[in-house]
């Protein structure tokens, strides 16, 4: 047990060490979403309508950005390890699937934690969103859970790809996730067969809870939707560990 | 006897779809040996090594490495072996020290700094250990790769073409490292293309199209070749061609009763490369049997 914990910490430390030296990845993860949000602000200002409540949309859009960018960042990570041979070397050195996935998850969660906070702070500032401390903390929790699930989803997708190019066809899945989530079109207005697909999107559960929080509701008002987020994450995590292949 | 064996392979087969990468390989490696795998590209050397370290599961046959099944007892086996792949397989944005430390942490979290220092010194990289890997030459990266394989002081090393792409001087240094390791009791299984390196092995297996053509010491393999003997006696030259000349030559010389008039004996023998190529060509010329 102690050995496994040491190896997870070693994995986490190595990934964090690499992340802090990779300016491009930090820019992609932290700066790029802030730039996108600024352009969303410009767009909303151009479409200015006194009856339009931007606050009901901008926070879920922020959630989508978190969902997309964290998926993008981690989707290529294990593929890159496999193509350069370091994944193989880790296995032969004695790192297990659990330790490799856990190490990546913990390390990238640090990035996701910072990313979610920066996005939420910028949204609050640019769109003059006024939240109580409890409200802000609850919204931040949902964004963080969504980011973590997206990290795991990216790691899971990595397991099915032998090259970075094979990851690209999975990106439209995130766009579909946005469409079926209820963020763009209210869930009730989606066709029945699309509503089935909604339950496969983590953004759907996050949006359901966020819509309640935005109007001042409690975190546990939609407790089933709230509980679905960590459950979804745990299922994806198990799938990611089971599908990480070692043998040729 | 079994306890003296580091590796025992019986009837190992490995298929990738319709491609038979290994076709019934048998070999035995004794503890403390430097055992070479020789053969052209595609012969099955890497597949064999990967089967022995548990990264590939054979389609049929039995393998025992240090008394363990590499597929079933993988976790335990990997505490005792080190592996150096064909490509360096390292993190370019980390330093040599950080790479070695990371792979060493998987085995031995305690006393690791001391082991890392020893490994760095062993491969002669003390001066560049803190430089990021992308600033090191190809040869230096190979050294780091070797250090990662041996940092935890394994009982057995699997080295897949460790001297590929490095200069002759560094190749010599590497083989000095290998001999020092073997002298300290480490068993080494090394694949190579280089015939001169093969001569430094205690024993060789020659692979071709997934089969072992020969499994012997380099010296015994050389004696399988032809020796051409030229005797000059009083201006008359007589030529003989014989196999296994150490045994045949005395019989030839006895015809002359160790005549003191024999003033010159020239012996020309096949090089190891000639023997290996001959074996490969003979196999290629034989009709293929279904396995």
Short mmCIF file of C-alpha atoms in Angstrom, two decimals:
data_model
loop_
_atom_site.label_atom_id
_atom_site.label_comp_id
_atom_site.label_asym_id
_atom_site.label_seq_id
_atom_site.Cartn_x
_atom_site.Cartn_y
_atom_site.Cartn_z
CA UNK A 1 0.00 0.00 0.00
CA UNK A 2 2.81 2.38 0.97
CA UNK A 3 4.64 1.41 -2.21
CA UNK A 4 1.59 2.14 -4.33
CA UNK A 5 1.12 5.52 -2.67
CA UNK A 6 4.77 6.37 -3.28
CA UNK A 7 4.40 5.49 -6.95
CA UNK A 8 1.23 7.58 -7.30
CA UNK A 9 3.06 10.50 -5.70
CA UNK A 10 6.02 9.91 -8.02
CA UNK A 11 3.70 9.98 -11.05
CA UNK A 12 1.95 13.11 -9.80
CA UNK A 13 5.24 14.84 -9.08
CA UNK A 14 6.65 14.00 -12.48
CA UNK A 15 3.57 15.25 -14.36
CA UNK A 16 3.39 18.45 -12.29
CA UNK A 17 7.11 18.99 -12.88
CA UNK A 18 6.55 18.70 -16.63
CA UNK A 19 3.42 20.85 -16.58
CA UNK A 20 5.11 23.76 -14.86
CA UNK A 21 7.81 23.74 -17.56
CA UNK A 22 5.33 23.51 -20.44
CA UNK A 23 4.32 27.09 -21.08
CA UNK A 24 2.22 26.21 -24.11
CA UNK A 25 0.08 23.81 -22.16
CA UNK A 26 -0.36 26.31 -19.35
CA UNK A 27 -1.35 28.94 -21.89
CA UNK A 28 -3.82 26.57 -23.52
CA UNK A 29 -5.34 25.54 -20.21
CA UNK A 30 -5.42 28.89 -18.41
CA UNK A 31 -5.11 31.81 -20.81
CA UNK A 32 -6.97 30.52 -23.88
CA UNK A 33 -10.32 30.02 -22.06
CA UNK A 34 -10.05 33.52 -20.58
CA UNK A 35 -9.60 34.93 -24.07
CA UNK A 36 -12.62 32.98 -25.33
CA UNK A 37 -14.76 34.31 -22.48
CA UNK A 38 -13.74 37.84 -23.34
CA UNK A 39 -14.92 37.29 -26.92
CA UNK A 40 -18.18 35.85 -25.59
CA UNK A 41 -18.57 39.10 -23.63
CA UNK A 42 -18.07 41.11 -26.82
CA UNK A 43 -20.66 38.95 -28.59
CA UNK A 44 -23.23 39.33 -25.83
CA UNK A 45 -22.69 43.08 -25.71
CA UNK A 46 -23.29 43.27 -29.45
CA UNK A 47 -26.55 41.33 -29.04
CA UNK A 48 -27.57 43.54 -26.11
CA UNK A 49 -31.22 42.97 -25.16
CA UNK A 50 -32.71 44.33 -21.91
CA UNK A 51 -34.85 41.19 -21.55
CA UNK A 52 -31.91 38.82 -22.04
CA UNK A 53 -30.46 37.44 -18.82
CA UNK A 54 -26.90 36.59 -19.77
CA UNK A 55 -26.17 35.13 -16.34
CA UNK A 56 -28.31 32.03 -17.12
CA UNK A 57 -26.04 31.24 -20.06
CA UNK A 58 -22.53 32.48 -19.40
CA UNK A 59 -21.83 30.22 -16.42
CA UNK A 60 -22.87 27.06 -18.33
CA UNK A 61 -20.82 28.30 -21.30
CA UNK A 62 -17.92 28.59 -18.90
CA UNK A 63 -18.66 25.01 -17.89
CA UNK A 64 -18.52 23.96 -21.52
CA UNK A 65 -15.14 25.65 -21.95
CA UNK A 66 -13.82 23.81 -18.91
CA UNK A 67 -15.29 20.55 -20.29
CA UNK A 68 -13.76 21.02 -23.72
CA UNK A 69 -10.31 22.28 -22.80
CA UNK A 70 -9.58 19.79 -20.04
CA UNK A 71 -10.69 16.97 -22.36
CA UNK A 72 -8.46 18.35 -25.12
CA UNK A 73 -5.41 18.59 -22.84
CA UNK A 74 -5.62 15.08 -21.41
CA UNK A 75 -6.87 13.25 -24.49
CA UNK A 76 -3.43 13.29 -26.10
CA UNK A 77 -1.42 12.69 -22.94
CA UNK A 78 -1.39 8.91 -22.71
CA UNK A 79 -1.23 8.56 -26.49
CA UNK A 80 1.96 10.61 -26.43
CA UNK A 81 3.33 8.39 -23.65
CA UNK A 82 2.54 5.30 -25.69
CA UNK A 83 4.10 6.57 -28.92
CA UNK A 84 7.32 7.71 -27.26
CA UNK A 85 7.63 4.41 -25.38
CA UNK A 86 7.53 5.86 -21.87
CA UNK A 87 4.21 4.17 -21.03
CA UNK A 88 5.78 0.80 -21.77
CA UNK A 89 8.81 1.74 -19.71
CA UNK A 90 6.61 2.77 -16.79
CA UNK A 91 4.85 -0.58 -16.83
CA UNK A 92 8.11 -2.53 -16.93
CA UNK A 93 9.53 -0.36 -14.17
CA UNK A 94 6.64 -1.42 -11.97
CA UNK A 95 4.00 1.33 -12.24
CA UNK A 96 0.47 -0.11 -12.37
CA UNK A 97 -2.53 1.14 -14.35
CA UNK A 98 -4.10 2.48 -11.15
CA UNK A 99 -0.94 4.40 -10.26
CA UNK A 100 -0.48 5.85 -13.75
CA UNK A 101 -4.09 7.02 -14.13
CA UNK A 102 -4.24 8.30 -10.53
CA UNK A 103 -1.01 10.23 -10.92
CA UNK A 104 -2.22 11.94 -14.07
CA UNK A 105 -5.63 12.65 -12.55
CA UNK A 106 -4.22 14.26 -9.42
CA UNK A 107 -1.67 16.33 -11.36
CA UNK A 108 -4.13 17.59 -13.95
CA UNK A 109 -6.72 18.25 -11.24
CA UNK A 110 -4.39 20.91 -9.91
CA UNK A 111 -4.54 22.56 -13.33
CA UNK A 112 -8.31 22.08 -13.54
CA UNK A 113 -8.77 23.60 -10.07
CA UNK A 114 -6.95 26.74 -11.10
CA UNK A 115 -8.63 26.84 -14.50
CA UNK A 116 -12.17 26.56 -13.10
CA UNK A 117 -11.47 29.30 -10.56
CA UNK A 118 -10.02 31.71 -13.11
CA UNK A 119 -12.91 31.14 -15.53
CA UNK A 120 -15.52 31.69 -12.83
CA UNK A 121 -13.77 34.81 -11.54
CA UNK A 122 -13.57 36.29 -15.03
CA UNK A 123 -17.21 35.48 -15.75
CA UNK A 124 -18.27 37.14 -12.50
CA UNK A 125 -16.23 40.23 -13.28
CA UNK A 126 -17.05 40.67 -16.97
CA UNK A 127 -20.78 39.97 -16.65
CA UNK A 128 -21.17 41.62 -13.24
CA UNK A 129 -22.48 38.46 -11.67
CA UNK A 130 -23.18 38.94 -7.99
CA UNK A 131 -23.12 35.78 -5.94
CA UNK A 132 -22.98 35.12 -2.24
CA UNK A 133 -19.94 33.27 -0.99
CA UNK A 134 -21.97 30.05 -0.65
CA UNK A 135 -23.42 30.45 -4.13
CA UNK A 136 -20.00 31.11 -5.65
CA UNK A 137 -18.49 28.11 -3.83
CA UNK A 138 -21.32 25.84 -5.02
CA UNK A 139 -20.99 26.97 -8.63
CA UNK A 140 -17.22 26.51 -8.40
CA UNK A 141 -17.72 22.97 -7.04
CA UNK A 142 -19.87 22.01 -10.03
CA UNK A 143 -17.36 23.50 -12.50
CA UNK A 144 -14.53 21.65 -10.74
CA UNK A 145 -16.43 18.33 -10.84
CA UNK A 146 -17.12 18.86 -14.52
CA UNK A 147 -13.43 19.61 -15.17
CA UNK A 148 -12.35 16.47 -13.30
CA UNK A 149 -14.82 14.31 -15.24
CA UNK A 150 -13.53 15.81 -18.48
CA UNK A 151 -9.95 14.95 -17.45
CA UNK A 152 -10.94 11.33 -16.91
CA UNK A 153 -12.86 11.27 -20.18
CA UNK A 154 -9.75 12.50 -21.98
CA UNK A 155 -7.63 9.77 -20.36
CA UNK A 156 -10.25 7.16 -21.32
CA UNK A 157 -10.27 8.28 -24.96
CA UNK A 158 -6.45 8.16 -24.99
CA UNK A 159 -6.60 4.45 -24.24
CA UNK A 160 -8.30 3.71 -27.55
CA UNK A 161 -5.88 5.59 -29.75
CA UNK A 162 -2.46 4.55 -30.95
CA UNK A 163 -1.55 7.91 -32.44
CA UNK A 164 -2.39 11.53 -31.64
CA UNK A 165 -4.19 11.75 -34.99
CA UNK A 166 -6.63 9.07 -33.87
CA UNK A 167 -7.72 11.30 -30.98
CA UNK A 168 -9.04 14.03 -33.29
CA UNK A 169 -12.26 12.23 -34.36
CA UNK A 170 -13.31 12.18 -30.69
CA UNK A 171 -13.43 15.97 -30.42
CA UNK A 172 -16.88 16.28 -32.07
CA UNK A 173 -18.19 14.20 -29.14
CA UNK A 174 -17.65 17.20 -26.90
CA UNK A 175 -19.56 19.44 -29.29
CA UNK A 176 -22.41 16.95 -29.35
CA UNK A 177 -22.24 16.87 -25.56
CA UNK A 178 -22.79 20.65 -25.59
CA UNK A 179 -25.78 20.40 -27.95
CA UNK A 180 -27.58 17.66 -26.00
CA UNK A 181 -26.75 19.09 -22.56
CA UNK A 182 -29.53 21.67 -22.46
CA UNK A 183 -27.09 24.60 -22.43
CA UNK A 184 -27.93 25.79 -25.97
CA UNK A 185 -31.46 24.45 -26.22
CA UNK A 186 -33.54 23.76 -23.08
CA UNK A 187 -33.75 20.05 -22.31
CA UNK A 188 -37.56 20.08 -22.53
CA UNK A 189 -37.43 21.31 -26.12
CA UNK A 190 -35.10 18.55 -27.32
CA UNK A 191 -36.59 15.61 -29.27
CA UNK A 192 -37.14 12.48 -27.21
CA UNK A 193 -34.30 10.49 -28.72
CA UNK A 194 -31.89 13.39 -28.11
CA UNK A 195 -33.00 13.58 -24.48
CA UNK A 196 -31.76 10.00 -24.12
CA UNK A 197 -28.36 11.15 -25.31
CA UNK A 198 -28.45 13.98 -22.79
CA UNK A 199 -28.05 11.48 -19.97
CA UNK A 200 -24.68 10.49 -21.48
CA UNK A 201 -23.34 14.04 -21.25
CA UNK A 202 -21.71 15.17 -17.98
CA UNK A 203 -22.47 18.76 -19.02
CA UNK A 204 -26.20 17.92 -18.80
CA UNK A 205 -25.99 17.07 -15.09
CA UNK A 206 -23.75 20.06 -14.40
CA UNK A 207 -26.11 22.43 -16.25
CA UNK A 208 -29.17 21.15 -14.37
CA UNK A 209 -27.54 21.99 -11.03
CA UNK A 210 -26.01 25.26 -12.29
CA UNK A 211 -29.40 26.58 -13.46
CA UNK A 212 -30.73 26.12 -9.92
CA UNK A 213 -27.68 27.75 -8.31
CA UNK A 214 -27.68 30.73 -10.68
CA UNK A 215 -31.18 31.79 -9.59
CA UNK A 216 -30.31 31.43 -5.92
CA UNK A 217 -31.44 27.86 -5.31
CA UNK A 218 -29.69 25.39 -3.01
CA UNK A 219 -26.94 22.97 -4.00
CA UNK A 220 -29.03 19.93 -3.03
CA UNK A 221 -32.30 20.98 -4.67
CA UNK A 222 -31.49 18.68 -7.58
CA UNK A 223 -29.56 16.20 -5.45
CA UNK A 224 -29.97 13.36 -7.95
CA UNK A 225 -28.32 15.43 -10.65
CA UNK A 226 -25.61 16.51 -8.21
CA UNK A 227 -24.91 12.91 -7.13
CA UNK A 228 -24.76 11.85 -10.77
CA UNK A 229 -21.63 13.91 -11.36
CA UNK A 230 -19.25 12.05 -9.01
CA UNK A 231 -20.93 8.75 -9.94
CA UNK A 232 -20.32 9.50 -13.61
CA UNK A 233 -16.71 10.33 -12.80
CA UNK A 234 -16.15 7.11 -10.87
CA UNK A 235 -17.59 5.00 -13.69
CA UNK A 236 -15.33 6.74 -16.20
CA UNK A 237 -12.34 6.29 -13.87
CA UNK A 238 -12.94 2.55 -13.59
CA UNK A 239 -13.32 2.33 -17.36
CA UNK A 240 -10.09 4.31 -17.90
CA UNK A 241 -8.12 2.01 -15.60
CA UNK A 242 -9.56 -1.17 -17.09
CA UNK A 243 -8.96 -0.10 -20.69
CA UNK A 244 -5.38 1.14 -20.25
CA UNK A 245 -3.57 -1.58 -22.21
CA UNK A 246 -0.18 -2.89 -21.37
CA UNK A 247 0.10 -6.02 -23.47
CA UNK A 248 0.60 -5.82 -27.25
CA UNK B 1 20.38 -27.06 -12.52
CA UNK B 2 17.10 -25.17 -12.90
CA UNK B 3 18.20 -22.77 -10.13
CA UNK B 4 21.23 -21.80 -12.21
CA UNK B 5 19.00 -20.79 -15.10
CA UNK B 6 17.98 -17.16 -15.35
CA UNK B 7 15.79 -17.77 -18.38
CA UNK B 8 14.16 -20.90 -19.73
CA UNK B 9 12.06 -20.77 -22.90
CA UNK B 10 10.33 -23.79 -24.41
CA UNK B 11 8.43 -23.80 -27.68
CA UNK B 12 7.58 -20.07 -27.58
CA UNK B 13 5.29 -18.91 -30.33
CA UNK B 14 3.91 -15.43 -30.92
CA UNK B 15 1.47 -14.55 -33.68
CA UNK B 16 0.35 -11.07 -34.68
CA UNK B 17 -2.66 -11.98 -36.77
CA UNK B 18 -1.31 -14.01 -39.67
CA UNK B 19 2.29 -13.00 -38.95
CA UNK B 20 4.30 -15.51 -36.95
CA UNK B 21 6.83 -13.41 -35.09
CA UNK B 22 8.15 -16.34 -33.04
CA UNK B 23 7.91 -19.94 -34.19
CA UNK B 24 8.79 -22.33 -31.43
CA UNK B 25 11.79 -20.68 -29.75
CA UNK B 26 13.79 -22.69 -27.22
CA UNK B 27 16.64 -21.21 -25.24
CA UNK B 28 18.28 -21.26 -21.83
CA UNK B 29 20.27 -18.49 -20.22
CA UNK B 30 22.43 -19.27 -17.23
CA UNK B 31 22.76 -16.84 -14.36
CA UNK B 32 25.64 -14.43 -14.71
CA UNK B 33 25.93 -14.89 -18.49
CA UNK B 34 25.99 -12.26 -21.18
CA UNK B 35 23.62 -13.86 -23.67
CA UNK B 36 23.37 -12.34 -27.12
CA UNK B 37 20.45 -12.38 -29.54
CA UNK B 38 21.69 -11.94 -33.06
CA UNK B 39 19.67 -11.66 -36.23
CA UNK B 40 18.46 -9.34 -38.97
CA UNK B 41 15.59 -6.87 -38.64
CA UNK B 42 12.31 -8.71 -38.23
CA UNK B 43 13.95 -11.85 -36.88
CA UNK B 44 11.96 -11.68 -33.64
CA UNK B 45 14.56 -10.34 -31.21
CA UNK B 46 12.42 -7.53 -29.79
CA UNK B 47 9.33 -9.75 -29.66
CA UNK B 48 11.32 -12.35 -27.72
CA UNK B 49 12.63 -9.77 -25.26
CA UNK B 50 9.16 -8.29 -24.78
CA UNK B 51 7.79 -11.79 -24.12
CA UNK B 52 10.44 -12.36 -21.47
CA UNK B 53 9.65 -9.12 -19.62
CA UNK B 54 5.89 -9.67 -19.76
CA UNK B 55 5.03 -6.87 -22.19
CA UNK B 56 3.80 -9.37 -24.77
CA UNK B 57 1.96 -12.60 -24.14
CA UNK B 58 3.07 -15.56 -26.21
CA UNK B 59 0.57 -17.47 -28.31
CA UNK B 60 2.01 -20.79 -27.10
CA UNK B 61 4.96 -22.15 -25.15
CA UNK B 62 6.45 -21.71 -21.71
CA UNK B 63 8.67 -19.03 -20.28
CA UNK B 64 10.43 -18.81 -16.95
CA UNK B 65 12.49 -15.76 -16.00
CA UNK B 66 14.29 -15.91 -12.64
CA UNK B 67 11.91 -18.73 -11.76
CA UNK B 68 8.79 -16.66 -12.52
CA UNK B 69 6.16 -16.65 -15.25
CA UNK B 70 6.41 -13.19 -16.89
CA UNK B 71 2.67 -13.07 -17.62
CA UNK B 72 1.31 -14.32 -14.28
CA UNK B 73 3.99 -12.98 -11.94
CA UNK B 74 4.75 -9.81 -13.82
CA UNK B 75 4.61 -7.47 -10.84
CA UNK B 76 7.05 -9.52 -8.77
CA UNK B 77 9.37 -10.24 -11.72
CA UNK B 78 9.75 -6.57 -12.57
CA UNK B 79 11.27 -5.85 -9.17
CA UNK B 80 14.23 -7.97 -10.24
CA UNK B 81 14.76 -7.00 -13.87
CA UNK B 82 15.80 -3.93 -15.78
CA UNK B 83 14.84 -3.14 -19.35
CA UNK B 84 16.45 -0.85 -21.87
CA UNK B 85 14.24 -0.49 -24.98
CA UNK B 86 15.47 0.09 -28.51
CA UNK B 87 14.54 3.79 -28.41
CA UNK B 88 15.53 5.80 -25.31
CA UNK B 89 11.87 6.17 -24.14
CA UNK B 90 12.62 9.06 -21.80
CA UNK B 91 11.10 12.44 -20.95
CA UNK B 92 12.88 15.13 -22.95
CA UNK B 93 11.73 17.96 -20.72
CA UNK B 94 13.15 16.37 -17.56
CA UNK B 95 16.84 16.14 -16.68
CA UNK B 96 18.82 12.91 -16.76
CA UNK B 97 18.69 12.77 -12.97
CA UNK B 98 14.91 13.35 -12.93
CA UNK B 99 14.33 10.60 -15.50
CA UNK B 100 16.48 8.09 -13.63
CA UNK B 101 14.92 9.03 -10.31
CA UNK B 102 11.38 8.68 -11.67
CA UNK B 103 11.91 5.17 -13.04
CA UNK B 104 13.90 4.21 -9.96
CA UNK B 105 11.12 5.38 -7.64
CA UNK B 106 8.90 2.62 -8.97
CA UNK B 107 11.27 0.05 -7.45
CA UNK B 108 13.03 1.58 -4.48
CA UNK B 109 11.79 4.72 -2.79
CA UNK B 110 14.34 4.35 -0.01
CA UNK B 111 18.00 5.16 -0.50
CA UNK B 112 17.07 6.24 -4.01
CA UNK B 113 19.26 9.35 -4.18
CA UNK B 114 22.34 7.25 -3.50
CA UNK B 115 21.31 4.67 -6.13
CA UNK B 116 20.64 7.43 -8.67
CA UNK B 117 24.08 8.94 -8.00
CA UNK B 118 25.68 5.52 -8.48
CA UNK B 119 23.82 4.90 -11.73
CA UNK B 120 24.76 8.32 -13.11
CA UNK B 121 28.40 7.76 -12.22
CA UNK B 122 28.34 4.24 -13.69
CA UNK B 123 27.30 5.56 -17.10
CA UNK B 124 29.65 8.56 -16.89
CA UNK B 125 27.09 11.38 -16.88
CA UNK B 126 27.88 13.12 -13.60
CA UNK B 127 28.68 16.41 -15.33
CA UNK B 128 25.45 16.56 -17.38
CA UNK B 129 23.00 14.91 -14.97
CA UNK B 130 21.02 18.09 -14.32
CA UNK B 131 20.71 19.18 -17.95
CA UNK B 132 17.31 18.68 -19.62
CA UNK B 133 17.37 15.62 -21.81
CA UNK B 134 16.63 17.52 -25.01
CA UNK B 135 20.03 19.19 -24.63
CA UNK B 136 21.88 15.87 -24.54
CA UNK B 137 23.27 14.01 -27.55
CA UNK B 138 21.83 10.71 -28.77
CA UNK B 139 24.66 8.80 -27.14
CA UNK B 140 24.09 10.52 -23.81
CA UNK B 141 20.39 9.70 -23.98
CA UNK B 142 21.32 6.05 -24.51
CA UNK B 143 23.45 6.28 -21.37
CA UNK B 144 20.53 7.74 -19.42
CA UNK B 145 18.35 4.93 -20.75
CA UNK B 146 20.86 2.37 -19.51
CA UNK B 147 21.02 4.10 -16.13
CA UNK B 148 17.21 3.93 -15.85
CA UNK B 149 17.39 0.18 -16.49
CA UNK B 150 19.95 -0.52 -13.79
CA UNK B 151 19.31 2.13 -11.11
CA UNK B 152 17.50 -0.35 -8.85
CA UNK B 153 20.37 -2.90 -9.15
CA UNK B 154 18.37 -5.66 -10.84
CA UNK B 155 19.43 -9.29 -11.04
CA UNK B 156 18.88 -9.39 -14.78
CA UNK B 157 19.04 -6.86 -17.58
CA UNK B 158 17.23 -6.99 -20.91
CA UNK B 159 18.91 -4.69 -23.41
CA UNK B 160 17.34 -4.23 -26.83
CA UNK B 161 20.04 -3.02 -29.25
CA UNK B 162 21.64 -0.83 -26.58
CA UNK B 163 24.40 0.42 -28.87
CA UNK B 164 22.20 1.31 -31.80
CA UNK B 165 23.17 4.66 -33.29
CA UNK B 166 26.14 5.38 -31.05
CA UNK B 167 29.77 5.86 -31.97
CA UNK B 168 32.35 3.03 -31.69
CA UNK B 169 34.06 4.60 -28.69
CA UNK B 170 30.83 4.75 -26.71
CA UNK B 171 29.98 1.25 -27.86
CA UNK B 172 33.22 0.05 -26.34
CA UNK B 173 32.42 1.91 -23.10
CA UNK B 174 28.96 0.31 -22.97
CA UNK B 175 30.38 -3.17 -23.38
CA UNK B 176 32.88 -2.49 -20.65
CA UNK B 177 29.89 -1.58 -18.43
CA UNK B 178 28.14 -4.82 -19.42
CA UNK B 179 31.17 -6.95 -18.64
CA UNK B 180 31.58 -5.23 -15.26
CA UNK B 181 27.92 -5.90 -14.48
CA UNK B 182 28.20 -9.54 -15.52
CA UNK B 183 31.32 -9.90 -13.40
CA UNK B 184 29.28 -8.69 -10.42
CA UNK B 185 26.68 -11.41 -11.06
CA UNK B 186 24.09 -9.64 -13.19
CA UNK B 187 22.65 -11.73 -16.02
CA UNK B 188 22.42 -9.82 -19.28
CA UNK B 189 20.37 -10.65 -22.34
CA UNK B 190 21.28 -8.29 -25.15
CA UNK B 191 20.12 -8.08 -28.74
CA UNK B 192 22.49 -6.72 -31.34
CA UNK B 193 23.20 -6.40 -35.05
CA UNK B 194 26.91 -5.91 -34.49
CA UNK B 195 28.95 -9.06 -35.09
CA UNK B 196 31.97 -7.80 -33.14
CA UNK B 197 29.75 -7.25 -30.09
CA UNK B 198 28.48 -10.79 -30.41
CA UNK B 199 32.00 -12.04 -29.79
CA UNK B 200 31.87 -10.44 -26.33
CA UNK B 201 28.89 -12.57 -25.34
CA UNK B 202 29.24 -15.81 -23.40
CA UNK B 203 26.61 -17.40 -25.57
CA UNK B 204 24.65 -16.46 -28.69
CA UNK B 205 21.29 -17.33 -30.16
CA UNK B 206 20.96 -16.57 -33.87
CA UNK B 207 17.37 -15.77 -34.83
CA UNK B 208 15.88 -15.72 -38.29
CA UNK B 209 12.15 -15.39 -39.05
CA UNK B 210 11.18 -16.23 -35.49
CA UNK B 211 13.31 -19.35 -35.16
CA UNK B 212 16.62 -20.08 -33.46
CA UNK B 213 19.13 -21.20 -36.07
CA UNK B 214 21.98 -21.71 -33.65
CA UNK B 215 22.52 -21.48 -29.90
CA UNK B 216 26.15 -21.75 -28.90
CA UNK B 217 29.18 -19.89 -27.67
CA UNK B 218 30.73 -17.48 -30.21
CA UNK B 219 33.81 -19.67 -30.40
CA UNK B 220 31.84 -22.84 -31.12
CA UNK B 221 29.87 -20.97 -33.77
CA UNK B 222 33.10 -19.85 -35.40
CA UNK B 223 34.33 -23.46 -35.51
CA UNK B 224 31.25 -24.38 -37.51
CA UNK B 225 32.80 -22.37 -40.30
CA UNK B 226 35.42 -23.57 -42.77
CA UNK B 227 39.14 -23.20 -42.13
CA UNK B 228 41.40 -22.95 -45.14
CA UNK B 229 44.91 -24.17 -44.37
CA UNK B 230 47.89 -23.56 -46.56
CA UNK B 231 51.11 -25.49 -45.92
CA UNK B 232 54.32 -24.30 -47.56
CA UNK B 233 57.03 -26.96 -47.50
CA UNK B 234 60.20 -26.56 -49.45
CA UNK B 235 58.51 -24.28 -51.98
CA UNK B 236 55.57 -26.63 -52.45
CA UNK B 237 52.20 -25.35 -51.35
CA UNK B 238 49.48 -27.72 -50.20
CA UNK B 239 46.02 -26.45 -49.34
CA UNK B 240 43.41 -28.02 -47.12
CA UNK B 241 39.90 -26.94 -46.23
CA UNK B 242 38.38 -28.35 -43.11
CA UNK B 243 35.69 -27.79 -40.51
CA UNK B 244 36.47 -27.64 -36.82
CA UNK B 245 40.13 -27.16 -37.55
CA UNK B 246 41.34 -27.39 -33.90
CA UNK B 247 40.50 -31.12 -34.08
CA UNK B 248 41.34 -31.66 -37.74
CA UNK B 249 44.60 -29.72 -37.86
CA UNK B 250 46.57 -32.08 -35.60
CA UNK B 251 45.48 -35.02 -37.79
CA UNK B 252 46.69 -33.16 -40.85
CA UNK B 253 50.02 -32.27 -39.24
CA UNK B 254 50.61 -35.83 -38.08
CA UNK B 255 50.92 -36.88 -41.72
CA UNK B 256 54.06 -34.78 -41.68
CA UNK B 257 55.23 -36.02 -38.31
CA UNK B 258 55.73 -32.47 -37.16
CA UNK B 259 58.36 -32.18 -39.84
CA UNK B 260 60.81 -29.38 -38.98
CA UNK B 261 60.96 -28.53 -42.69
CA UNK B 262 57.46 -27.11 -42.37
CA UNK B 263 58.38 -23.50 -42.11
CA UNK B 264 55.03 -21.80 -42.51
CA UNK B 265 51.35 -22.53 -41.73
CA UNK B 266 48.70 -20.08 -42.76
CA UNK B 267 45.24 -20.49 -41.33
CA UNK B 268 42.33 -18.54 -42.71
CA UNK B 269 38.92 -19.06 -41.07
CA UNK B 270 35.41 -17.77 -41.61
CA UNK B 271 34.55 -14.75 -39.52
CA UNK B 272 31.53 -14.95 -37.24
CA UNK B 273 29.70 -12.74 -39.70
CA UNK B 274 30.41 -15.23 -42.52
CA UNK B 275 29.07 -18.10 -40.39
CA UNK B 276 25.91 -16.25 -39.37
CA UNK B 277 25.18 -15.12 -42.92
CA UNK B 278 25.75 -18.65 -44.18
CA UNK B 279 23.30 -20.03 -41.62
CA UNK B 280 20.72 -17.42 -42.62
CA UNK B 281 21.15 -18.12 -46.33
CA UNK B 282 20.88 -21.88 -45.78
CA UNK B 283 17.62 -21.38 -43.88
CA UNK B 284 16.24 -19.06 -46.54
CA UNK B 285 17.05 -21.61 -49.24
CA UNK B 286 15.21 -24.43 -47.43
CA UNK B 287 11.50 -24.89 -48.23
CA UNK B 288 9.32 -23.47 -45.39
CA UNK B 289 7.50 -26.10 -43.29
CA UNK B 290 4.11 -25.30 -41.77
CA UNK B 291 4.44 -25.03 -37.98
#
